[in-house]
PDB file of C-alpha atoms in Angstrom:
ATOM      1  CA  MET A   1      -3.059 -11.935  -9.753  1.00 54.00           C
ATOM      2  CA  GLY A   2      -2.541 -15.395 -11.131  1.00 61.00           C
ATOM      3  CA  ASN A   3      -0.606 -17.563  -8.719  1.00 91.00           C
ATOM      4  CA  LEU A   4      -0.522 -14.967  -5.898  1.00 95.00           C
ATOM      5  CA  HIS A   5      -2.526 -15.841  -2.766  1.00 95.00           C
ATOM      6  CA  ILE A   6      -2.906 -13.115  -0.122  1.00 96.00           C
ATOM      7  CA  ILE A   7      -3.838 -14.658   3.222  1.00 95.00           C
ATOM      8  CA  ASP A   8      -5.864 -11.943   4.929  1.00 92.00           C
ATOM      9  CA  HIS A   9      -7.218 -13.819   7.955  1.00 95.00           C
ATOM     10  CA  PRO A  10      -7.849 -11.290  10.770  1.00 96.00           C
ATOM     11  CA  MET A  11      -5.543 -13.072  13.245  1.00 96.00           C
ATOM     12  CA  ILE A  12      -2.690 -13.080  10.729  1.00 96.00           C
ATOM     13  CA  GLN A  13      -3.193  -9.400   9.911  1.00 96.00           C
ATOM     14  CA  HIS A  14      -3.313  -8.511  13.613  1.00 97.00           C
ATOM     15  CA  LYS A  15      -0.082 -10.342  14.395  1.00 97.00           C
ATOM     16  CA  LEU A  16       1.612  -8.963  11.281  1.00 97.00           C
ATOM     17  CA  SER A  17       0.853  -5.401  12.397  1.00 97.00           C
ATOM     18  CA  ILE A  18       2.626  -6.030  15.705  1.00 97.00           C
ATOM     19  CA  LEU A  19       5.499  -7.755  13.881  1.00 96.00           C
ATOM     20  CA  ARG A  20       6.018  -4.728  11.611  1.00 96.00           C
ATOM     21  CA  ASP A  21       6.177  -2.286  14.533  1.00 96.00           C
ATOM     22  CA  ILE A  22       9.674  -0.872  15.110  1.00 95.00           C
ATOM     23  CA  ASN A  23       9.133  -1.202  18.881  1.00 95.00           C
ATOM     24  CA  THR A  24       8.619  -4.989  18.756  1.00 95.00           C
ATOM     25  CA  GLY A  25      11.664  -6.675  20.319  1.00 94.00           C
ATOM     26  CA  VAL A  26      13.572  -9.770  19.234  1.00 94.00           C
ATOM     27  CA  LYS A  27      11.727 -12.323  21.399  1.00 95.00           C
ATOM     28  CA  ASP A  28       8.276 -11.077  20.432  1.00 96.00           C
ATOM     29  CA  PHE A  29       9.329 -10.850  16.784  1.00 95.00           C
ATOM     30  CA  ARG A  30      10.419 -14.502  16.815  1.00 95.00           C
ATOM     31  CA  ASP A  31       7.265 -15.651  18.598  1.00 96.00           C
ATOM     32  CA  LEU A  32       4.993 -13.742  16.230  1.00 96.00           C
ATOM     33  CA  LEU A  33       6.821 -15.062  13.189  1.00 96.00           C
ATOM     34  CA  THR A  34       6.340 -18.614  14.436  1.00 96.00           C
ATOM     35  CA  GLU A  35       2.632 -18.014  15.103  1.00 96.00           C
ATOM     36  CA  ILE A  36       2.001 -16.388  11.724  1.00 97.00           C
ATOM     37  CA  SER A  37       3.870 -19.172   9.910  1.00 96.00           C
ATOM     38  CA  LEU A  38       1.687 -21.782  11.591  1.00 96.00           C
ATOM     39  CA  LEU A  39      -1.504 -19.912  10.694  1.00 96.00           C
ATOM     40  CA  MET A  40      -0.403 -19.396   7.097  1.00 96.00           C
ATOM     41  CA  GLY A  41       0.426 -23.093   6.898  1.00 95.00           C
ATOM     42  CA  TYR A  42      -3.260 -23.919   7.353  1.00 92.00           C
ATOM     43  CA  GLU A  43      -4.126 -22.033   4.167  1.00 91.00           C
ATOM     44  CA  LEU A  44      -1.133 -23.266   2.219  1.00 92.00           C
ATOM     45  CA  THR A  45      -2.058 -26.913   2.919  1.00 90.00           C
ATOM     46  CA  ARG A  46      -5.800 -26.436   2.383  1.00 89.00           C
ATOM     47  CA  ASP A  47      -5.826 -28.609  -0.758  1.00 86.00           C
ATOM     48  CA  VAL A  48      -3.517 -31.392   0.437  1.00 84.00           C
ATOM     49  CA  PRO A  49      -5.282 -34.597  -0.666  1.00 83.00           C
ATOM     50  CA  LEU A  50      -7.023 -36.891   1.806  1.00 87.00           C
ATOM     51  CA  THR A  51      -7.583 -40.624   1.756  1.00 89.00           C
ATOM     52  CA  GLU A  52     -10.259 -42.678   3.504  1.00 92.00           C
ATOM     53  CA  VAL A  53      -9.091 -45.008   6.275  1.00 93.00           C
ATOM     54  CA  GLU A  54     -10.822 -47.221   8.785  1.00 95.00           C
ATOM     55  CA  ILE A  55     -10.362 -46.399  12.477  1.00 95.00           C
ATOM     56  CA  GLU A  56     -12.056 -47.495  15.672  1.00 95.00           C
ATOM     57  CA  THR A  57     -13.442 -44.970  18.146  1.00 95.00           C
ATOM     58  CA  PRO A  58     -14.329 -45.995  21.720  1.00 95.00           C
ATOM     59  CA  MET A  59     -17.833 -46.593  20.335  1.00 94.00           C
ATOM     60  CA  MET A  60     -17.433 -48.280  16.942  1.00 95.00           C
ATOM     61  CA  LYS A  61     -15.447 -48.660  13.732  1.00 96.00           C
ATOM     62  CA  MET A  62     -15.782 -45.918  11.150  1.00 96.00           C
ATOM     63  CA  LYS A  63     -14.422 -44.553   7.894  1.00 95.00           C
ATOM     64  CA  SER A  64     -12.452 -41.354   8.351  1.00 95.00           C
ATOM     65  CA  LYS A  65     -10.053 -39.040   6.461  1.00 92.00           C
ATOM     66  CA  MET A  66      -6.284 -38.724   6.733  1.00 86.00           C
ATOM     67  CA  ILE A  67      -3.680 -36.898   4.665  1.00 82.00           C
ATOM     68  CA  SER A  68      -2.375 -38.824   1.681  1.00 73.00           C
ATOM     69  CA  GLY A  69      -0.395 -38.069  -1.428  1.00 65.00           C
ATOM     70  CA  LYS A  70       2.980 -36.385  -1.593  1.00 68.00           C
ATOM     71  CA  LYS A  71       5.193 -36.109   1.440  1.00 88.00           C
ATOM     72  CA  LEU A  72       6.204 -32.614   2.495  1.00 92.00           C
ATOM     73  CA  ALA A  73       9.479 -30.714   2.760  1.00 95.00           C
ATOM     74  CA  ILE A  74      10.084 -27.296   4.316  1.00 96.00           C
ATOM     75  CA  ILE A  75      13.010 -25.421   2.780  1.00 97.00           C
ATOM     76  CA  PRO A  76      14.020 -22.106   4.389  1.00 97.00           C
ATOM     77  CA  ILE A  77      16.209 -19.658   2.509  1.00 96.00           C
ATOM     78  CA  LEU A  78      18.969 -18.825   4.992  1.00 89.00           C
ATOM     79  CA  ARG A  79      19.064 -17.049   7.192  1.00 87.00           C
ATOM     80  CA  ALA A  80      15.722 -15.306   7.741  1.00 91.00           C
ATOM     81  CA  GLY A  81      13.720 -18.280   6.471  1.00 94.00           C
ATOM     82  CA  LEU A  82      14.797 -20.203   9.586  1.00 94.00           C
ATOM     83  CA  GLY A  83      12.367 -18.100  11.613  1.00 94.00           C
ATOM     84  CA  MET A  84       9.397 -19.658   9.793  1.00 96.00           C
ATOM     85  CA  VAL A  85      10.358 -23.318  10.184  1.00 96.00           C
ATOM     86  CA  ASP A  86       9.202 -24.014  13.754  1.00 95.00           C
ATOM     87  CA  GLY A  87       5.684 -22.739  13.098  1.00 95.00           C
ATOM     88  CA  LEU A  88       5.286 -24.972  10.071  1.00 95.00           C
ATOM     89  CA  LEU A  89       6.807 -27.973  11.852  1.00 94.00           C
ATOM     90  CA  SER A  90       4.266 -27.636  14.665  1.00 93.00           C
ATOM     91  CA  LEU A  91       1.600 -28.063  11.983  1.00 90.00           C
ATOM     92  CA  LEU A  92       3.520 -30.579   9.834  1.00 90.00           C
ATOM     93  CA  PRO A  93       5.748 -32.477  12.287  1.00 88.00           C
ATOM     94  CA  VAL A  94       6.715 -35.256   9.857  1.00 86.00           C
ATOM     95  CA  ALA A  95       7.939 -32.872   7.150  1.00 91.00           C
ATOM     96  CA  LYS A  96      11.635 -33.006   6.302  1.00 93.00           C
ATOM     97  CA  VAL A  97      13.668 -29.795   6.426  1.00 96.00           C
ATOM     98  CA  GLY A  98      16.353 -28.740   3.967  1.00 96.00           C
ATOM     99  CA  HIS A  99      18.313 -25.497   3.689  1.00 97.00           C
ATOM    100  CA  ILE A 100      19.325 -23.190   0.856  1.00 96.00           C
ATOM    101  CA  GLY A 101      21.907 -20.492   1.583  1.00 93.00           C
ATOM    102  CA  LEU A 102      21.521 -17.273  -0.403  1.00 83.00           C
ATOM    103  CA  TYR A 103      22.311 -13.706   0.567  1.00 77.00           C
ATOM    104  CA  ARG A 104      21.824 -10.410  -1.213  1.00 72.00           C
ATOM    105  CA  ASP A 105      24.907  -8.488  -2.264  1.00 74.00           C
ATOM    106  CA  HIS A 106      24.228  -5.003  -0.911  1.00 71.00           C
ATOM    107  CA  GLU A 107      26.122  -3.366  -3.767  1.00 74.00           C
ATOM    108  CA  THR A 108      24.432  -5.144  -6.666  1.00 74.00           C
ATOM    109  CA  CYS A 109      21.233  -6.309  -4.884  1.00 66.00           C
ATOM    110  CA  GLN A 110      21.822  -9.681  -6.599  1.00 77.00           C
ATOM    111  CA  PRO A 111      21.570 -13.040  -4.780  1.00 78.00           C
ATOM    112  CA  VAL A 112      24.775 -14.916  -3.957  1.00 83.00           C
ATOM    113  CA  TYR A 113      24.528 -18.701  -3.472  1.00 86.00           C
ATOM    114  CA  TYR A 114      26.681 -20.368  -0.819  1.00 89.00           C
ATOM    115  CA  TYR A 115      24.974 -23.493   0.600  1.00 91.00           C
ATOM    116  CA  SER A 116      22.457 -26.241  -0.094  1.00 92.00           C
ATOM    117  CA  LYS A 117      21.458 -29.326   1.897  1.00 95.00           C
ATOM    118  CA  LEU A 118      18.229 -31.025   0.808  1.00 95.00           C
ATOM    119  CA  PRO A 119      16.417 -34.275   1.701  1.00 94.00           C
ATOM    120  CA  PHE A 120      17.593 -37.114  -0.554  1.00 93.00           C
ATOM    121  CA  ASP A 121      14.041 -37.650  -1.851  1.00 93.00           C
ATOM    122  CA  ILE A 122      13.256 -33.961  -2.367  1.00 94.00           C
ATOM    123  CA  ASP A 123      12.006 -34.666  -5.900  1.00 92.00           C
ATOM    124  CA  GLN A 124       9.180 -36.781  -4.443  1.00 91.00           C
ATOM    125  CA  ARG A 125       7.920 -34.118  -2.029  1.00 92.00           C
ATOM    126  CA  LEU A 126       5.641 -31.118  -2.018  1.00 93.00           C
ATOM    127  CA  VAL A 127       8.130 -28.355  -1.236  1.00 96.00           C
ATOM    128  CA  ILE A 128       7.273 -25.314   0.888  1.00 97.00           C
ATOM    129  CA  LEU A 129       9.991 -22.723   0.271  1.00 97.00           C
ATOM    130  CA  VAL A 130       9.994 -20.088   3.013  1.00 97.00           C
ATOM    131  CA  ASP A 131      11.487 -16.591   3.307  1.00 96.00           C
ATOM    132  CA  PRO A 132       9.831 -13.730   5.219  1.00 95.00           C
ATOM    133  CA  MET A 133      10.549 -11.135   2.514  1.00 95.00           C
ATOM    134  CA  LEU A 134       9.872 -11.271  -1.229  1.00 96.00           C
ATOM    135  CA  ALA A 135      11.593  -8.064  -2.370  1.00 94.00           C
ATOM    136  CA  THR A 136      13.225  -8.227  -5.819  1.00 92.00           C
ATOM    137  CA  GLY A 137      12.468 -11.942  -6.022  1.00 93.00           C
ATOM    138  CA  GLY A 138      16.025 -12.773  -7.043  1.00 91.00           C
ATOM    139  CA  SER A 139      16.878 -15.077  -4.146  1.00 92.00           C
ATOM    140  CA  ALA A 140      13.535 -16.898  -4.241  1.00 95.00           C
ATOM    141  CA  SER A 141      13.730 -17.312  -8.010  1.00 95.00           C
ATOM    142  CA  ASP A 142      17.248 -18.774  -7.784  1.00 94.00           C
ATOM    143  CA  ALA A 143      16.182 -21.094  -4.952  1.00 96.00           C
ATOM    144  CA  ILE A 144      13.236 -22.341  -7.008  1.00 96.00           C
ATOM    145  CA  ALA A 145      15.523 -22.931  -9.992  1.00 95.00           C
ATOM    146  CA  LEU A 146      17.848 -24.977  -7.762  1.00 94.00           C
ATOM    147  CA  LEU A 147      14.907 -27.057  -6.488  1.00 96.00           C
ATOM    148  CA  LYS A 148      13.677 -27.678 -10.027  1.00 96.00           C
ATOM    149  CA  LYS A 149      17.177 -28.779 -11.002  1.00 95.00           C
ATOM    150  CA  GLU A 150      16.897 -31.386  -8.213  1.00 94.00           C
ATOM    151  CA  GLY A 151      13.676 -32.665  -9.805  1.00 94.00           C
ATOM    152  CA  CYS A 152      11.052 -30.865  -7.702  1.00 95.00           C
ATOM    153  CA  THR A 153       7.759 -30.429  -9.537  1.00 93.00           C
ATOM    154  CA  THR A 154       5.463 -29.094  -6.787  1.00 92.00           C
ATOM    155  CA  ILE A 155       6.828 -25.974  -5.092  1.00 96.00           C
ATOM    156  CA  ARG A 156       4.991 -23.359  -3.024  1.00 96.00           C
ATOM    157  CA  LEU A 157       6.620 -20.118  -1.917  1.00 98.00           C
ATOM    158  CA  MET A 158       5.541 -18.690   1.450  1.00 97.00           C
ATOM    159  CA  CYS A 159       6.520 -15.216   2.652  1.00 96.00           C
ATOM    160  CA  LEU A 160       5.200 -12.637   5.095  1.00 96.00           C
ATOM    161  CA  VAL A 161       5.358  -9.553   2.902  1.00 97.00           C
ATOM    162  CA  ALA A 162       5.797  -9.271  -0.847  1.00 97.00           C
ATOM    163  CA  ALA A 163       6.654  -6.370  -3.130  1.00 97.00           C
ATOM    164  CA  PRO A 164       5.141  -6.125  -6.629  1.00 96.00           C
ATOM    165  CA  GLN A 165       8.627  -6.439  -8.151  1.00 96.00           C
ATOM    166  CA  GLY A 166       9.265  -9.759  -6.397  1.00 96.00           C
ATOM    167  CA  VAL A 167       5.891 -11.180  -7.323  1.00 96.00           C
ATOM    168  CA  GLU A 168       6.484 -10.175 -10.948  1.00 96.00           C
ATOM    169  CA  THR A 169       9.892 -11.901 -10.935  1.00 96.00           C
ATOM    170  CA  ILE A 170       8.451 -15.184  -9.669  1.00 96.00           C
ATOM    171  CA  GLN A 171       5.466 -15.039 -12.003  1.00 96.00           C
ATOM    172  CA  ARG A 172       7.763 -14.385 -14.963  1.00 95.00           C
ATOM    173  CA  ASN A 173      10.436 -16.982 -14.147  1.00 96.00           C
ATOM    174  CA  HIS A 174       8.297 -19.622 -12.427  1.00 96.00           C
ATOM    175  CA  PRO A 175       4.614 -19.280 -13.392  1.00 95.00           C
ATOM    176  CA  ASP A 176       3.982 -22.794 -12.048  1.00 95.00           C
ATOM    177  CA  VAL A 177       4.891 -21.803  -8.459  1.00 96.00           C
ATOM    178  CA  ASP A 178       2.142 -20.479  -6.179  1.00 96.00           C
ATOM    179  CA  ILE A 179       3.046 -17.542  -3.922  1.00 97.00           C
ATOM    180  CA  TYR A 180       1.445 -17.260  -0.473  1.00 97.00           C
ATOM    181  CA  THR A 181       1.882 -13.989   1.410  1.00 97.00           C
ATOM    182  CA  ALA A 182       0.221 -12.189   4.305  1.00 97.00           C
ATOM    183  CA  ALA A 183       0.695  -8.749   2.695  1.00 96.00           C
ATOM    184  CA  PHE A 184       1.201  -7.268  -0.761  1.00 96.00           C
ATOM    185  CA  ASP A 185       3.226  -4.126  -0.016  1.00 95.00           C
ATOM    186  CA  ASP A 186       3.752  -0.928  -2.021  1.00 95.00           C
ATOM    187  CA  GLY A 187       7.179  -1.472  -3.548  1.00 95.00           C
ATOM    188  CA  LEU A 188      10.923  -1.126  -2.964  1.00 95.00           C
ATOM    189  CA  ASP A 189      13.180   1.743  -1.913  1.00 93.00           C
ATOM    190  CA  GLY A 190      16.496   2.601  -3.584  1.00 89.00           C
ATOM    191  CA  HIS A 191      18.247  -0.170  -1.662  1.00 86.00           C
ATOM    192  CA  ALA A 192      15.648  -2.795  -2.648  1.00 88.00           C
ATOM    193  CA  TYR A 193      14.052  -2.929   0.812  1.00 91.00           C
ATOM    194  CA  ILE A 194      10.292  -3.452   0.933  1.00 95.00           C
ATOM    195  CA  LEU A 195       8.085  -0.458   1.739  1.00 96.00           C
ATOM    196  CA  PRO A 196       6.433  -0.255   4.205  1.00 96.00           C
ATOM    197  CA  GLY A 197       7.879  -3.690   4.968  1.00 94.00           C
ATOM    198  CA  LEU A 198       9.225  -4.628   8.385  1.00 93.00           C
ATOM    199  CA  GLY A 199      12.922  -3.873   8.111  1.00 90.00           C
ATOM    200  CA  ASP A 200      15.616  -6.542   7.798  1.00 89.00           C
ATOM    201  CA  ALA A 201      13.869  -9.749   8.903  1.00 90.00           C
ATOM    202  CA  GLY A 202      17.119 -11.587   9.623  1.00 88.00           C
ATOM    203  CA  ASP A 203      18.441  -8.854  11.870  1.00 89.00           C
ATOM    204  CA  ARG A 204      15.133  -8.638  13.717  1.00 91.00           C
ATOM    205  CA  ILE A 205      14.955 -12.415  14.227  1.00 93.00           C
ATOM    206  CA  PHE A 206      18.521 -12.848  15.443  1.00 91.00           C
ATOM    207  CA  GLY A 207      19.120  -9.455  17.075  1.00 87.00           C
ATOM    208  CA  THR A 208      22.137  -8.692  14.917  1.00 86.00           C
ATOM    209  CA  LYS A 209      21.357  -4.974  14.638  1.00 69.00           C
TER     210      LYS A 209
END
């Protein structure tokens, strides 16, 4: 489906099944989200360019490979996106972290913007935009538009579960942005929640319900 990448590694699918379960508590939910984010990060950064450098092992000098090219930035959409940051930082410890505050109006199901704090050189970085849920796609689409307005040219969207409606929104509004998800779910209910989904990710991360 164009720029949609479904990461179906067995370990990710196993952990996602536990994460979805209504009986999984707050601590386990957080831990699983961190683990899945780290594992997904391996796939998302698969094509990061390498450069050849010279190093010295205990035995001899040699030519070896290290990451080169664009620096990285991790941008969570508040608040649920915060739960994915630690996993990615354990894989990409030198990445800078920014924040975009958007919430969904429960009456209109439209995103409402309230906060943004980004690295000063965000336009020079490969941006990983993270949010566990891609439902209608409104919040993610608005966040991408904000990043593009700041000069970002390489943006990747990472989520745990995606609905067809959200994928369609991103593909229509931002065909240049690749979407990485662990699951392509059935659709949305009347309140724009993903089915089968995993409930409200923010509430399950922070224990607010």
